[in-house]
Short mmCIF file of C-alpha atoms in Angstrom, two decimals:
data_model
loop_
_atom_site.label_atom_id
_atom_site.label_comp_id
_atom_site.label_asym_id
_atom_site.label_seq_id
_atom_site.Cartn_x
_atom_site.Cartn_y
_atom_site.Cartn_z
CA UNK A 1164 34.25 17.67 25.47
CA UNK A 1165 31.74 19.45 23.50
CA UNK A 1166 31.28 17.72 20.49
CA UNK A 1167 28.10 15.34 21.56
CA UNK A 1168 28.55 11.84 19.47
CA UNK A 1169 25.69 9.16 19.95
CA UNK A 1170 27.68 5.98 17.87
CA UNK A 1171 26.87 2.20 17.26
CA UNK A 1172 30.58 1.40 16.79
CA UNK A 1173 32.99 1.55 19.18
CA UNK A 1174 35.63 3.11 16.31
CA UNK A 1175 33.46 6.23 16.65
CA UNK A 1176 34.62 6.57 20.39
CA UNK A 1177 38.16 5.38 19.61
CA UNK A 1178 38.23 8.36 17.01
CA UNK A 1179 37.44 10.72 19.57
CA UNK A 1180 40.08 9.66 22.18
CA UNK A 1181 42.62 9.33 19.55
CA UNK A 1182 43.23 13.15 20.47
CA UNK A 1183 44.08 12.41 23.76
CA UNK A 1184 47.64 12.29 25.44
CA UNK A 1185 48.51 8.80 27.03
CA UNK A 1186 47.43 10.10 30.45
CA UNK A 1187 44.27 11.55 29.30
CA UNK A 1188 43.19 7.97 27.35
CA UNK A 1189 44.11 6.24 31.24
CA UNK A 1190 41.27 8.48 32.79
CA UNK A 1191 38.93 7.96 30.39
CA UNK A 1192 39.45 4.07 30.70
CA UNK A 1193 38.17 3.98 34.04
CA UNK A 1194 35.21 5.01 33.06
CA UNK A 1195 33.53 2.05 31.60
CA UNK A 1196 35.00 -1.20 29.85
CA UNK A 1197 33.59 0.38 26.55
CA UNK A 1198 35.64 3.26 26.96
CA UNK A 1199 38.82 1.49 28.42
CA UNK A 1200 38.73 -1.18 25.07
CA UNK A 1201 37.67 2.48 23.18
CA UNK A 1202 40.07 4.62 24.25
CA UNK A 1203 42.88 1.43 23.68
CA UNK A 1204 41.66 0.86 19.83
CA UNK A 1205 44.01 0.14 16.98
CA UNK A 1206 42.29 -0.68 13.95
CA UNK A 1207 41.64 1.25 11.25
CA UNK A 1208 38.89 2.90 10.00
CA UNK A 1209 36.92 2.52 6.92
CA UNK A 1210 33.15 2.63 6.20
CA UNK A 1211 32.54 3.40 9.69
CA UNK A 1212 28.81 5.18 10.01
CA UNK A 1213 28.76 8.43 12.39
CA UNK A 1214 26.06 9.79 14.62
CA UNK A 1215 26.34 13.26 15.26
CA UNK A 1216 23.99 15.92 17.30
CA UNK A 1217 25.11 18.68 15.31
CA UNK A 1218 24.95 21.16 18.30
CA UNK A 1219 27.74 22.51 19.92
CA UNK A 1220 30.21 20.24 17.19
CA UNK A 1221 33.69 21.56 16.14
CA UNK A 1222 33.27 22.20 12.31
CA UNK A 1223 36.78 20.93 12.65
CA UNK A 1224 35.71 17.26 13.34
CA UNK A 1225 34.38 16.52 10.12
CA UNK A 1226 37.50 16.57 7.66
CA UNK A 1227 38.81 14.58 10.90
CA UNK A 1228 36.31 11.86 10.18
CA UNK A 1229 36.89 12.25 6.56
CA UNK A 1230 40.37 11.65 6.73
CA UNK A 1231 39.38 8.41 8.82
CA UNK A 1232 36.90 6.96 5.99
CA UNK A 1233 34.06 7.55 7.14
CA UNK A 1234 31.48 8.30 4.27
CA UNK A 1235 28.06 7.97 5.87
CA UNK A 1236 26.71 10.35 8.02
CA UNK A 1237 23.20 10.38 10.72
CA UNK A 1238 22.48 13.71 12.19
CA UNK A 1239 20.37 12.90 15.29
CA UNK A 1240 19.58 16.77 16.12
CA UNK A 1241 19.94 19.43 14.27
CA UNK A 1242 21.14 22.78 16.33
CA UNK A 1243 23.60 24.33 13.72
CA UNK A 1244 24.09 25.27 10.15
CA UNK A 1245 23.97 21.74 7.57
CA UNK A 1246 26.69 23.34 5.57
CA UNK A 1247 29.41 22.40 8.38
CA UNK A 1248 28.85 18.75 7.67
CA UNK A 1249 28.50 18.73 4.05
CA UNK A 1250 31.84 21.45 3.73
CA UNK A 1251 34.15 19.34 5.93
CA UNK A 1252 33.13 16.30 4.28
CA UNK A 1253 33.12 16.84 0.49
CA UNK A 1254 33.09 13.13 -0.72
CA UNK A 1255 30.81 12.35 2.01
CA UNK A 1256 28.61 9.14 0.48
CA UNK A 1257 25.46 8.79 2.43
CA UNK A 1258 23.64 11.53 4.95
CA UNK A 1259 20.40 10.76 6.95
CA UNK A 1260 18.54 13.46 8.57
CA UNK A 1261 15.52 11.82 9.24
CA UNK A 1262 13.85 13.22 12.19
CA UNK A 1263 15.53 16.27 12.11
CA UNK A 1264 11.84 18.11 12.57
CA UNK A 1265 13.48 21.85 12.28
CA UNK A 1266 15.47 21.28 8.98
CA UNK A 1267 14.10 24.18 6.41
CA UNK A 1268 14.33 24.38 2.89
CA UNK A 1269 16.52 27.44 3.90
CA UNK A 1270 18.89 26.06 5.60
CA UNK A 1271 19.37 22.12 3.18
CA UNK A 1272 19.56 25.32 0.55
CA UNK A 1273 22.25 26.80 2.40
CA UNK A 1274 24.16 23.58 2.30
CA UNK A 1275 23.62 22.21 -1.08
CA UNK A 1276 25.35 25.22 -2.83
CA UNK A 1277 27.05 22.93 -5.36
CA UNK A 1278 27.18 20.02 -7.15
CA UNK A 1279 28.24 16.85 -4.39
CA UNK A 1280 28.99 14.18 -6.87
CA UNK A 1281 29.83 11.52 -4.21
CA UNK A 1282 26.50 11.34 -2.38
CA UNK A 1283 24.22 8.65 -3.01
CA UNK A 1284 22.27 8.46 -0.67
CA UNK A 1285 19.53 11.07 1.26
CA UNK A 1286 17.33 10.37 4.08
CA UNK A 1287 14.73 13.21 4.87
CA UNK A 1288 12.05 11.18 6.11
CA UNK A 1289 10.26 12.97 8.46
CA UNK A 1290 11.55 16.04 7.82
CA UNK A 1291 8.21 17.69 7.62
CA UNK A 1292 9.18 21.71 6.71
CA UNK A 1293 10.21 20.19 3.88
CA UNK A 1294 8.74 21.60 0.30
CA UNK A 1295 9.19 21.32 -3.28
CA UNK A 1296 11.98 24.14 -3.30
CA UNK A 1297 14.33 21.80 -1.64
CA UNK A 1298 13.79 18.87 -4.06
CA UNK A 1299 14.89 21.82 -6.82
CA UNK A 1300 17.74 22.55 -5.03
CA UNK A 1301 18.32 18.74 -4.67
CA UNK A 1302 18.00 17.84 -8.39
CA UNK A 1303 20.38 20.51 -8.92
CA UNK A 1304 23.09 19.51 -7.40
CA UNK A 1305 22.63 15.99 -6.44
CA UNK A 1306 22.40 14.15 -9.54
CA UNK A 1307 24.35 11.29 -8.77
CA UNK A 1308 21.56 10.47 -5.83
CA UNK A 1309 20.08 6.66 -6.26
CA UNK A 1310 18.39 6.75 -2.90
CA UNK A 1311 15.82 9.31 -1.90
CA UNK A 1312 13.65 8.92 1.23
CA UNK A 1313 10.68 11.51 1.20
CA UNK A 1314 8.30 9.68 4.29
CA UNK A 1315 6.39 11.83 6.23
CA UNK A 1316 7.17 14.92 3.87
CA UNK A 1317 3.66 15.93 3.81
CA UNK A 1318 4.45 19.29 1.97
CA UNK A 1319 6.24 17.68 -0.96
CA UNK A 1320 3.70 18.04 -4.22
CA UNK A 1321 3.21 17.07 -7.99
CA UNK A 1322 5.48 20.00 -8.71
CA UNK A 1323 8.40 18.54 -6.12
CA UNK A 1324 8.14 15.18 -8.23
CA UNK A 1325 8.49 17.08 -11.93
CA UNK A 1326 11.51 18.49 -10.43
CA UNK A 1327 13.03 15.27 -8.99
CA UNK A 1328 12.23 13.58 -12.78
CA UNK A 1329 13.99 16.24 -13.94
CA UNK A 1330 17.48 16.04 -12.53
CA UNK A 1331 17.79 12.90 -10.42
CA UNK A 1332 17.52 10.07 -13.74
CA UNK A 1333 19.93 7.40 -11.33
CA UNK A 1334 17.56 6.97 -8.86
CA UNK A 1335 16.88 3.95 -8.10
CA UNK A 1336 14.95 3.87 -4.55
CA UNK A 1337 12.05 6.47 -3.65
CA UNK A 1338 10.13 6.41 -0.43
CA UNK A 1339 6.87 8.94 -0.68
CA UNK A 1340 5.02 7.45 2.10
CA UNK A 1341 2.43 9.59 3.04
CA UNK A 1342 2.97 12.40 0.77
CA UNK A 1343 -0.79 13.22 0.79
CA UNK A 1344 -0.28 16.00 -2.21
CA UNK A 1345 1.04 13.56 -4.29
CA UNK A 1346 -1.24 12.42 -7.16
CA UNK A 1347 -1.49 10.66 -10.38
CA UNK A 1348 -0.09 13.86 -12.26
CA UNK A 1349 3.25 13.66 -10.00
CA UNK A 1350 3.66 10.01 -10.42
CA UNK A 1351 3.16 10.80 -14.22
CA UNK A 1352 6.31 12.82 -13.93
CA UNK A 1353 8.20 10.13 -12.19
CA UNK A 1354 7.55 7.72 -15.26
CA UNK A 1355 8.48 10.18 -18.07
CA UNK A 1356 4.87 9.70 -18.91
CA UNK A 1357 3.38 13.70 -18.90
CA UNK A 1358 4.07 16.46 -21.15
CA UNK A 1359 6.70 18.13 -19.81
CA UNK A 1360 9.97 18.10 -20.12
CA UNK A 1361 11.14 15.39 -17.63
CA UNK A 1362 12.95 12.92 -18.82
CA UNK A 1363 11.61 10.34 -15.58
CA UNK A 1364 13.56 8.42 -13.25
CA UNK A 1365 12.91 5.75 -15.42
CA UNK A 1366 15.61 3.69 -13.60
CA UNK A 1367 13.50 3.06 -10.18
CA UNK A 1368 13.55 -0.27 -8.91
CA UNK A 1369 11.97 0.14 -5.37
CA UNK A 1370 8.93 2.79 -5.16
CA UNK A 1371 7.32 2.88 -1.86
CA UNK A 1372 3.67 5.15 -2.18
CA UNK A 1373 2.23 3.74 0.88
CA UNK A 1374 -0.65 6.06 2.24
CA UNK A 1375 -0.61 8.09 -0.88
CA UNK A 1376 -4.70 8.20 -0.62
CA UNK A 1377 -4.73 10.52 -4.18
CA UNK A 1378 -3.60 8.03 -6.61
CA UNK A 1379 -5.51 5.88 -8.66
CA UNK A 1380 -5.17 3.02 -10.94
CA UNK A 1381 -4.17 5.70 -13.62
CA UNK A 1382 -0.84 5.96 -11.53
CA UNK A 1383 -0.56 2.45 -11.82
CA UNK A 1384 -0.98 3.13 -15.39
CA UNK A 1385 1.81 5.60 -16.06
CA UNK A 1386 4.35 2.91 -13.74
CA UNK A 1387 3.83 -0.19 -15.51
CA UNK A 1388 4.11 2.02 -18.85
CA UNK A 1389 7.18 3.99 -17.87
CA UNK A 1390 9.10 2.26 -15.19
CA UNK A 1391 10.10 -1.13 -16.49
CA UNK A 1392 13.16 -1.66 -13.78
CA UNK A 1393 10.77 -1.31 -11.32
CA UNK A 1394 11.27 -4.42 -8.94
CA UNK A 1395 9.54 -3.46 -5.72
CA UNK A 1396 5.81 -1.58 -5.32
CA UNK A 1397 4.60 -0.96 -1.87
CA UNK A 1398 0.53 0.74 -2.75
CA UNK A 1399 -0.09 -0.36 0.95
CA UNK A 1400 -3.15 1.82 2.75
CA UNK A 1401 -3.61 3.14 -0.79
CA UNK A 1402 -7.86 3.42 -1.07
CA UNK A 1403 -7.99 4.44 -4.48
CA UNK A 1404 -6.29 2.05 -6.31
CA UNK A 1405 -8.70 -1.19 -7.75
CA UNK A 1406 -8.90 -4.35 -9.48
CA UNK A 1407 -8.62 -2.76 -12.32
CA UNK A 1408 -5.30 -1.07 -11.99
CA UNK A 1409 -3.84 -4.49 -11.54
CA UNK A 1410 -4.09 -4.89 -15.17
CA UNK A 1411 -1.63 -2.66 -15.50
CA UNK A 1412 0.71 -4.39 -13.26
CA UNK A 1413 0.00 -8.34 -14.05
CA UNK A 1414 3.01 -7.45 -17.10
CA UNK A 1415 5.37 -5.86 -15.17
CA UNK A 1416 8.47 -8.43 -16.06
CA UNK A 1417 10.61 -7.28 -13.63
CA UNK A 1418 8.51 -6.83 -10.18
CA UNK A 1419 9.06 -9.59 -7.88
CA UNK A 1420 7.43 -7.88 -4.52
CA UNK A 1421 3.93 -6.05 -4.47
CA UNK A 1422 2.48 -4.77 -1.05
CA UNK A 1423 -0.95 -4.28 -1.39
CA UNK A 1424 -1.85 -4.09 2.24
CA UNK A 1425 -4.91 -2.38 3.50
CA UNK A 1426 -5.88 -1.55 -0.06
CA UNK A 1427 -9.99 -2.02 0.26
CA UNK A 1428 -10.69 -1.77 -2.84
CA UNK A 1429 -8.77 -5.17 -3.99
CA UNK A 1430 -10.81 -8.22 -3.83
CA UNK A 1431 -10.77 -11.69 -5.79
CA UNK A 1432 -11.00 -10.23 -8.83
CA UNK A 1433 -7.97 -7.99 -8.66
CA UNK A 1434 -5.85 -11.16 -7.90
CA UNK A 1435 -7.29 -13.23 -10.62
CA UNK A 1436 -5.44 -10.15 -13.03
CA UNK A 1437 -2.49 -10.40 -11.25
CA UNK A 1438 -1.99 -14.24 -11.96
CA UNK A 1439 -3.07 -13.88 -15.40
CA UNK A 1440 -0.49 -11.66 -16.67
CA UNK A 1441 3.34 -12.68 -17.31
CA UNK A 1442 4.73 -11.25 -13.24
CA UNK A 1443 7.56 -13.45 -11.42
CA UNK A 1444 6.10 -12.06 -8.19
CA UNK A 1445 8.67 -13.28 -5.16
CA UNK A 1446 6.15 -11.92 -2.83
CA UNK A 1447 2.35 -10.57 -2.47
CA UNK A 1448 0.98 -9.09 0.57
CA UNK A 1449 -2.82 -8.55 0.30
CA UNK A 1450 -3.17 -8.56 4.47
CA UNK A 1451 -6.43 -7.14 5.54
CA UNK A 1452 -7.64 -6.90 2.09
CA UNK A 1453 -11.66 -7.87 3.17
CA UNK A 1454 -12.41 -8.57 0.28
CA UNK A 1455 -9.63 -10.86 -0.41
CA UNK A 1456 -11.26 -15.08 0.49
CA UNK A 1457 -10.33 -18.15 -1.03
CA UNK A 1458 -10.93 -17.83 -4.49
CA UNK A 1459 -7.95 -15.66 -4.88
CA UNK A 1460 -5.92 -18.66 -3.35
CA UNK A 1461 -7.16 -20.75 -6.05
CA UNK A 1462 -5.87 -17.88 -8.81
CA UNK A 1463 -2.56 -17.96 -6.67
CA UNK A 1464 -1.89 -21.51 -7.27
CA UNK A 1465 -2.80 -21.17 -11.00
CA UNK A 1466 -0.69 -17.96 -11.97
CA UNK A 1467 1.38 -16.76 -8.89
CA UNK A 1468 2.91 -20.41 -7.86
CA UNK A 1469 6.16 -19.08 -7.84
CA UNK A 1470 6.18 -17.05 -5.09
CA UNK A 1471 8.46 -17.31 -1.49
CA UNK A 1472 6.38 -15.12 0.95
CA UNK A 1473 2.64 -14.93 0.75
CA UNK A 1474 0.74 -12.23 3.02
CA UNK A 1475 -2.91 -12.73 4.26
CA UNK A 1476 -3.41 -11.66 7.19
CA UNK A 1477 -7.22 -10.76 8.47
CA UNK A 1478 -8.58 -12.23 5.00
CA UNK A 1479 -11.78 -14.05 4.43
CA UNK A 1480 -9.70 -17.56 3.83
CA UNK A 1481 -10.39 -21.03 4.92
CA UNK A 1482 -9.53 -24.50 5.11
CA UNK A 1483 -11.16 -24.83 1.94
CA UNK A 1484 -8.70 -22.00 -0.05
CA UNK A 1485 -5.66 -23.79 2.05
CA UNK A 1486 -6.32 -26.92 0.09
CA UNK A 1487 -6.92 -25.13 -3.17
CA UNK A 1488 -3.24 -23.67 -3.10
CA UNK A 1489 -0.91 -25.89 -1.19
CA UNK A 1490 -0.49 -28.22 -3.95
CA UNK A 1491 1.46 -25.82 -6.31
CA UNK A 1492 2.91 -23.86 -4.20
CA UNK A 1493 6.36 -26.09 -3.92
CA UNK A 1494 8.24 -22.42 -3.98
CA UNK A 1495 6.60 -21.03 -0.44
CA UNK A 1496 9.02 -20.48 2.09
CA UNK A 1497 6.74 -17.67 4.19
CA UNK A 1498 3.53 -17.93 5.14
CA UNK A 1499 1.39 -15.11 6.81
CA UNK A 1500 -2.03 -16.14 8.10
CA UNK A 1501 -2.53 -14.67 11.03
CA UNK A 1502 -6.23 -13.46 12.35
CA UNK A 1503 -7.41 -15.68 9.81
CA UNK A 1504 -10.19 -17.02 11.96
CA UNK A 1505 -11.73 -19.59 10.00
CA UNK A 1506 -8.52 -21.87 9.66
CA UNK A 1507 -8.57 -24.64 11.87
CA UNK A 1508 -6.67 -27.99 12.35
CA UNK A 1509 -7.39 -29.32 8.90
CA UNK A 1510 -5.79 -26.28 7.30
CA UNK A 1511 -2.72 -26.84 9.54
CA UNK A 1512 -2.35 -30.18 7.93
CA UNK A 1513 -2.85 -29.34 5.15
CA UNK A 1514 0.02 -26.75 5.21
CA UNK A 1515 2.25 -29.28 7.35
CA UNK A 1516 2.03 -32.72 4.58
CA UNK A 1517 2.51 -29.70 1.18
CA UNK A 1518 4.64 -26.28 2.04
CA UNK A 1519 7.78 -28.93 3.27
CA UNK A 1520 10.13 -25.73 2.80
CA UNK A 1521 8.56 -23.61 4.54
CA UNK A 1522 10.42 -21.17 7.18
CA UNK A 1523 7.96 -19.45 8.51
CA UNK A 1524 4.55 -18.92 9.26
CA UNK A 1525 2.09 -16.66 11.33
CA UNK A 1526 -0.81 -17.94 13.30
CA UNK A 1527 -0.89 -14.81 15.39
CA UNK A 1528 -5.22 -14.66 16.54
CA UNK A 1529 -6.01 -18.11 14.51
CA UNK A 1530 -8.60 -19.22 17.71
CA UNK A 1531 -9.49 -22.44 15.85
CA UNK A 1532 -6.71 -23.98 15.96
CA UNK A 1533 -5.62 -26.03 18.74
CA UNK A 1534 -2.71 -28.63 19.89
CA UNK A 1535 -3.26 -31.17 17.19
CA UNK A 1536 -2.78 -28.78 14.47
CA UNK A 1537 0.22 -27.06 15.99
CA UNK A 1538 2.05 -30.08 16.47
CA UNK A 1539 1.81 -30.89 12.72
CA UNK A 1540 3.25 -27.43 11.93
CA UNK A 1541 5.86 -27.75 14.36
CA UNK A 1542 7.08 -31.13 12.55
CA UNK A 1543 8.05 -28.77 8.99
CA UNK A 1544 11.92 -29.56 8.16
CA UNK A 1545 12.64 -26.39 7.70
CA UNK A 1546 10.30 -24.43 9.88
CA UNK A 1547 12.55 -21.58 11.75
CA UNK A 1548 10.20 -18.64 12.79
CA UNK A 1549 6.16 -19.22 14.28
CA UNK A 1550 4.13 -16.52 15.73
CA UNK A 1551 1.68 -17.92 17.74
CA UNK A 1552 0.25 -14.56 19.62
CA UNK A 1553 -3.38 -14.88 20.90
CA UNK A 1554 -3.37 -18.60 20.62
CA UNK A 1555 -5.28 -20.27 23.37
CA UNK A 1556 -5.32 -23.28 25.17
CA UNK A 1557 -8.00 -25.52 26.17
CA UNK A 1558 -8.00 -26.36 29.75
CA UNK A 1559 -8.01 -29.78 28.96
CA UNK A 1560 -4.74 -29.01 26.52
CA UNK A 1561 -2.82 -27.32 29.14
CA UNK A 1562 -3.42 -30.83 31.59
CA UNK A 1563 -1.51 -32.77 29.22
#
């Protein structure tokens, strides 16, 4: 057979064998028990995902899948024209190419050649010969698109977001991790906040800039002005973003989940912003912050109470900020505190007689801690995941 199909789902392979005469589908079922229950299957398709290595494939397969209800679509390698896929599937849904390292703005341009009204979905993460030209040819004729995943695109500019705010205005997820050309100006564009003629994608909810190291807090800025649906921000590795740009963010109604990871320039003071403004934050991740120690706890339990996951890994906390935030925070169902080195036992009971709902926690490199404290954590109701990596036990622990 020379169409190569890597699938999940066992329907992909019962697809394939579906072509085959009864005495054909008995050879291939002495193969393997996944082929013999494959090459036997009887129920039918819908909403089934394909993986393809568009090689040597018959262009003929794809209104075959079609037919079958299958809308969503990962090419694992790329070896011949794009346009096969996206002509024999028309109201294909969903289409991930990530990883496809030799995909060229030529040849996405040779199979986006009109408008594809169905798909919702693009994943071109990775795809590094990737410019600007093909987000043109994508807000062309893609403006139905509500997911667009740019990681790794490290060619895409300012001038590839202008174009994006131009003709996708339904998107509603965009991943530009480590776009390193991307700057303030671009993430102007995205808000409807410069002077051109973009309208924005003013219907984001989920922006992910991780590793963007150009932006500033004037990006922060131009989101919390122009892109009020937002409900997800991931700044993580983000250097040039400061306390100050959390100003902008502390009246963002509608975010519930901020990732400010690895962002050195946050410390206490950034977090006091945050819980004086009007956000609902669900969850906070400020994990190897350094500049992050227990006074922020304290501004947690005063303005952020409400919040479900809670991420501190690496920060300057101790028992001391455990104590100052347990009390209030009756909401807590995840707790992240691992290489936290100056929490001990006394923090671990502290955790163990307030955050009763918790579900999980993360002592992973906590070397204070010892047997007492762990069995106190262990006795949480509801306690379901606990990381425990680098934890060591005293000789005199393992006797007993």
């Amino acid at each position: 057979m020379d169409t190569h199909i890597s699938c999940l789902f066992p329907e992909i392979l019962a697809m394939i064998f579906s072509y085959l005469d009864v005495r054909d589908k008995g050879r291939v079922a002495q193969v393997c028990a996944a082929w013999r229950d494959a090459s036997y299957h009887k129920s039918v398709w819908r909403g089934v995902e394909a993986k393809l290595h568009l090689r040597r494939a018959n262009p003929s397969l794809f209104p075959s899948l079609q037919a079958r209800g299958i809308r969503r679509v990962q090419i694992l390698s790329l070896r011949r024209s794009l346009s096969y896929v996206i002509q024999g599937m028309p109201n294909i849904e969903s289409l991930n190419l990530s990883g496809c390292y030799n995909l060229t703005d030529n040849g996405l341009g040779h199979a986006f050649v009109q408008e594809i009204p169905s798909l919702r979905v693009l994943n071109l993460s990775l795809c590094k010969q990737i410019t600007d030209s093909s987000l043109g040819r994508i807000a062309q004729y893609l403006k139905n698109l509500e997911v667009l995943e740019l990681g790794g695109c490290s060619n895409i500019t300012n001038t590839g977001l202008l174009l994006v705010a131009w003709g996708l205005h339904r998107l509603k997820s965009l991943n530009l991790r480590s776009c390193r050309h991307v700057s303030d100006v671009g993430i102007g564009h995205l808000a409807g906040m410069t002077r051109s003629a973009a309208e924005g994608c003013l219907n984001l909810e989920y922006l992910t800039l991780q590793d963007c190291q150009k932006l500033t807090d004037l990006s922060l800025k131009h989101i919390s002005k122009g892109l009020a649906k937002l409900k997800v921000l991931n700044l993580s590795f983000c250097g040039g973003i400061s306390d100050a740009g959390m100003i902008h963010l502390s009246h963002m109604a509608s975010l519930w989940s901020l990732n400010l990871r690895s962002c050195d320039n946050i410390s206490d003071t950034g977090i006091m912003h945050l819980a004086m403004g009007t956000l609902r934050l669900s969850g906070l991740d400020v994990s190897f912050c350094d500049k992050i120690g227990d006074q922020s706890l304290a501004y947690v339990a005063q303005g952020l109470y409400q919040l479900k996951s809670l991420s501190l890994c690496s920060c300057h906390i101790s028992d001391d900020g455990i104590n100052r935030m347990v009390r209030q925070m009756h909401e807590l169902r995840t707790l992240n505190i691992g290489q936290c080195v100056r929490i001990t036992d006394k923090g671990l009971e502290l955790i163990a007689d307030h955050l009763t709902q918790l579900t999980g926690i993360d002592l992973y490199g906590c070397t204070k801690i010892t047997k007492r404290g762990l069995e106190r954590i262990t006795q949480l109701p509801c306690l379901k995941v606990l990381n425990l990596g680098l934890w060591q036990m005293t000789e005199s622990e393992k006797v007993r």
